[in-house]
Coordinates of C-alpha atoms in Angstrom, one line a residue:
M1 CA 0.0 0.0 0.0
R2 CA 1.0 3.5 -0.4
T3 CA 2.8 4.8 2.6
S4 CA 2.6 8.6 2.3
P5 CA 0.1 9.9 4.9
K6 CA -2.4 12.3 3.2
G7 CA -4.9 13.0 5.9
G8 CA -6.5 12.4 9.2
L9 CA -9.6 13.2 11.2
S10 CA -9.6 16.6 12.9
G11 CA -10.9 17.0 16.4
E12 CA -9.1 15.5 19.4
D13 CA -12.4 14.7 21.2
A14 CA -14.2 13.1 18.2
R15 CA -16.5 10.3 19.1
P16 CA -15.3 6.7 18.9
V17 CA -15.9 4.8 15.7
R18 CA -18.3 1.9 16.3
T19 CA -17.2 -1.5 15.0
R20 CA -19.8 -3.5 13.0
T21 CA -20.5 -7.0 14.3
R22 CA -22.9 -9.4 12.8
G23 CA -25.0 -6.7 11.1
R24 CA -25.1 -4.3 14.0
T25 CA -22.8 -1.6 15.4
T26 CA -21.4 -2.4 18.8
P27 CA -19.0 -0.3 20.9
M28 CA -16.0 -2.3 21.9
A29 CA -14.8 -2.2 25.6
D30 CA -11.2 -3.3 25.5
V31 CA -10.5 -3.1 21.7
G32 CA -11.9 -0.8 19.1
V33 CA -11.2 1.9 16.5
R34 CA -11.3 5.7 17.0
P35 CA -10.2 8.8 15.2
A36 CA -6.5 9.5 15.6
R37 CA -5.3 12.4 17.8
R38 CA -2.1 14.4 17.4
A39 CA -0.7 12.6 20.5
D40 CA -1.0 9.2 18.6
A41 CA 1.5 10.3 15.9
A42 CA 4.6 8.8 17.6
A43 CA 2.8 5.4 18.1
V44 CA 1.6 5.4 14.5
A45 CA 5.1 6.2 13.2
D46 CA 6.6 3.4 15.4
I47 CA 4.0 0.9 14.1
Q48 CA 4.7 2.0 10.5
V49 CA 8.4 1.4 10.9
R50 CA 8.1 -1.9 12.7
T51 CA 5.6 -3.2 10.2
W52 CA 7.7 -2.2 7.2
R53 CA 10.8 -3.8 8.6
H54 CA 8.8 -7.0 9.3
A55 CA 6.6 -7.2 6.2
Y56 CA 8.6 -5.4 3.5
R57 CA 12.1 -6.8 4.0
D58 CA 11.6 -9.1 1.0
L59 CA 9.6 -6.7 -1.1
L60 CA 11.7 -3.5 -1.1
P61 CA 15.4 -2.9 -1.9
A62 CA 17.4 -3.0 1.3
A63 CA 18.7 0.5 0.9
V64 CA 15.2 1.9 0.4
L65 CA 13.9 0.1 3.4
D66 CA 16.8 1.2 5.6
A67 CA 16.2 4.8 4.5
V68 CA 12.5 5.0 5.2
T69 CA 12.8 3.3 8.6
A70 CA 15.9 5.1 9.9
P71 CA 15.6 7.2 13.1
D72 CA 15.4 10.5 11.2
A73 CA 12.8 9.1 8.9
R74 CA 10.8 8.0 11.8
E75 CA 10.7 11.5 13.1
T76 CA 9.6 12.8 9.7
W77 CA 6.8 10.2 9.7
R78 CA 5.8 11.3 13.2
E79 CA 5.4 14.9 12.0
R80 CA 3.4 13.9 9.0
W81 CA 1.0 11.7 10.9
A82 CA 0.6 14.5 13.5
E83 CA -0.5 16.8 10.7
A84 CA -2.7 14.1 9.2
A85 CA -4.5 13.7 12.6
A86 CA -4.9 17.4 13.4
A87 CA -5.1 19.2 10.1
P88 CA -6.4 16.9 7.3
P89 CA -6.6 18.4 3.8
S90 CA -10.3 17.7 3.6
P91 CA -13.1 16.3 5.8
R92 CA -12.9 13.1 3.6
H93 CA -9.3 12.5 4.6
R94 CA -9.2 10.5 7.9
L95 CA -6.7 8.7 10.1
L96 CA -8.1 6.0 12.4
V97 CA -6.3 4.0 15.0
A98 CA -7.0 0.6 16.5
V99 CA -6.7 0.4 20.2
A100 CA -6.4 -2.4 22.8
S101 CA -6.7 -1.4 26.4
D102 CA -5.9 2.2 25.4
L103 CA -2.7 1.1 23.5
V104 CA -2.5 2.1 19.8
V105 CA -1.9 -1.2 17.9
G106 CA -2.7 -0.3 14.3
F107 CA -3.9 2.5 12.0
A108 CA -5.6 3.1 8.7
A109 CA -5.6 6.2 6.5
H110 CA -8.0 7.0 3.7
G111 CA -9.0 9.8 1.4
P112 CA -10.5 10.6 -2.0
S113 CA -8.8 8.7 -4.9
E114 CA -6.2 10.6 -6.8
D115 CA -6.0 8.1 -9.7
G116 CA -6.7 9.8 -13.0
D117 CA -9.2 7.1 -14.1
R118 CA -11.3 7.3 -10.9
D119 CA -13.9 9.9 -9.8
P120 CA -12.8 11.2 -6.4
A121 CA -16.4 12.1 -5.6
T122 CA -17.4 8.4 -5.5
T123 CA -14.1 6.6 -5.2
A124 CA -11.8 6.6 -2.1
E125 CA -8.4 5.1 -1.5
L126 CA -7.3 3.1 1.4
I127 CA -3.8 4.7 1.6
A128 CA -2.5 2.6 4.5
L129 CA -3.7 -0.1 6.9
L130 CA -1.0 -1.5 9.2
V131 CA -1.1 -3.4 12.4
D132 CA 1.8 -3.7 14.8
P133 CA 3.4 -7.2 14.3
L134 CA 3.3 -7.6 18.0
H135 CA -0.5 -7.5 17.9
A136 CA -1.2 -9.3 14.7
R137 CA -4.1 -11.9 14.3
A138 CA -6.2 -10.2 16.9
G139 CA -8.8 -8.7 14.6
H140 CA -7.5 -5.2 14.6
G141 CA -7.0 -5.1 10.8
S142 CA -10.6 -6.2 10.2
R143 CA -11.9 -3.6 12.7
L144 CA -10.0 -0.9 11.0
L145 CA -11.2 -1.9 7.6
A146 CA -14.9 -2.1 8.8
A147 CA -14.7 1.3 10.4
T148 CA -13.2 2.8 7.2
V149 CA -15.9 1.3 5.1
D150 CA -18.7 2.6 7.5
L151 CA -17.3 6.1 7.4
L152 CA -16.9 6.1 3.6
R153 CA -20.4 4.9 3.1
E154 CA -21.6 7.9 5.1
D155 CA -19.7 10.1 2.7
G156 CA -21.5 8.5 -0.2
T157 CA -18.5 6.6 -1.5
A158 CA -19.3 3.7 -3.8
T159 CA -15.8 2.2 -4.5
L160 CA -12.7 1.7 -2.4
V161 CA -9.3 1.1 -4.0
S162 CA -5.9 0.4 -2.6
W163 CA -2.4 -0.1 -4.1
A164 CA -0.4 -3.2 -2.9
F165 CA 3.0 -4.5 -3.8
E166 CA 2.5 -7.3 -6.2
G167 CA 4.5 -9.6 -4.0
D168 CA 2.7 -8.6 -0.8
E169 CA 0.7 -11.9 -0.5
V170 CA -0.3 -11.1 3.1
T171 CA -2.1 -7.8 2.3
R172 CA -3.6 -9.2 -0.9
A173 CA -4.9 -12.2 0.9
F174 CA -6.3 -10.1 3.7
L175 CA -8.2 -7.7 1.3
G176 CA -9.2 -10.7 -0.8
S177 CA -10.9 -12.3 2.1
A178 CA -12.9 -9.1 2.5
G179 CA -14.1 -9.2 -1.1
W180 CA -11.4 -7.1 -2.8
A181 CA -9.9 -8.1 -6.2
P182 CA -7.4 -6.7 -8.6
D183 CA -9.0 -4.3 -11.1
G184 CA -6.4 -4.9 -13.8
T185 CA -4.4 -1.7 -13.2
A186 CA -0.7 -1.9 -12.2
R187 CA 2.2 0.5 -12.0
T188 CA 6.0 0.2 -11.5
L189 CA 7.8 2.3 -8.9
D190 CA 11.5 3.3 -9.4
M191 CA 13.2 2.4 -6.1
G192 CA 16.6 1.9 -7.4
E193 CA 15.2 -1.2 -9.0
P194 CA 11.6 -1.6 -10.4
V195 CA 9.0 -2.5 -7.8
R196 CA 5.6 -3.4 -9.2
Q197 CA 2.2 -2.6 -7.5
V198 CA -1.3 -3.7 -8.4
R199 CA -4.5 -1.9 -7.6
L200 CA -7.3 -3.7 -5.7
H201 CA -10.9 -2.5 -5.5
T202 CA -14.1 -3.3 -3.8
D203 CA -17.7 -2.1 -4.1
I204 CA -18.9 -0.7 -0.8
S205 CA -22.1 0.9 -2.0
V206 CA -24.3 -1.8 -0.4
P207 CA -23.8 -2.9 3.2

């Protein structure tokens, strides 16, 4: 997935996002999803770096991975995520965090699609969805995705897309299990060597 934060949800005291369970929305006591706050930025940056080092070590050139996870890069990400949480470029840009006993364990960012062949009024992009490897397989990714979809439906979004590294079988399997599929669009990033990404999509117009 793309890793450049583009937005967040303004308002440090915004209401928690309710997690959909078996057709109804239910507030979670010990785990759940809420809008990110500026104070969450350091935790989000730490999760980003840990997840990249764990999940992308065989997908990205070593020099690139070292550069984007170095201590100075972590500080840059922290500043960007703080801005995303406190001053998003539009109300449709949001940053959500998954929490477990008040500990931030994952995050998701979304905003209007910027792909030239998509209508940003009806198509949104899941820019990032990462869960701390120390808290994997606990349902946090599914809760983040469900909360993202619920918010986007309220915005009138019909289609959700996301870019994934072609070799990222974990992300592709996770989204595939939620009904996503490749839409036939791909691109190649120049990271010192070519790195291919594919675009996935899903129809969220009907609950």
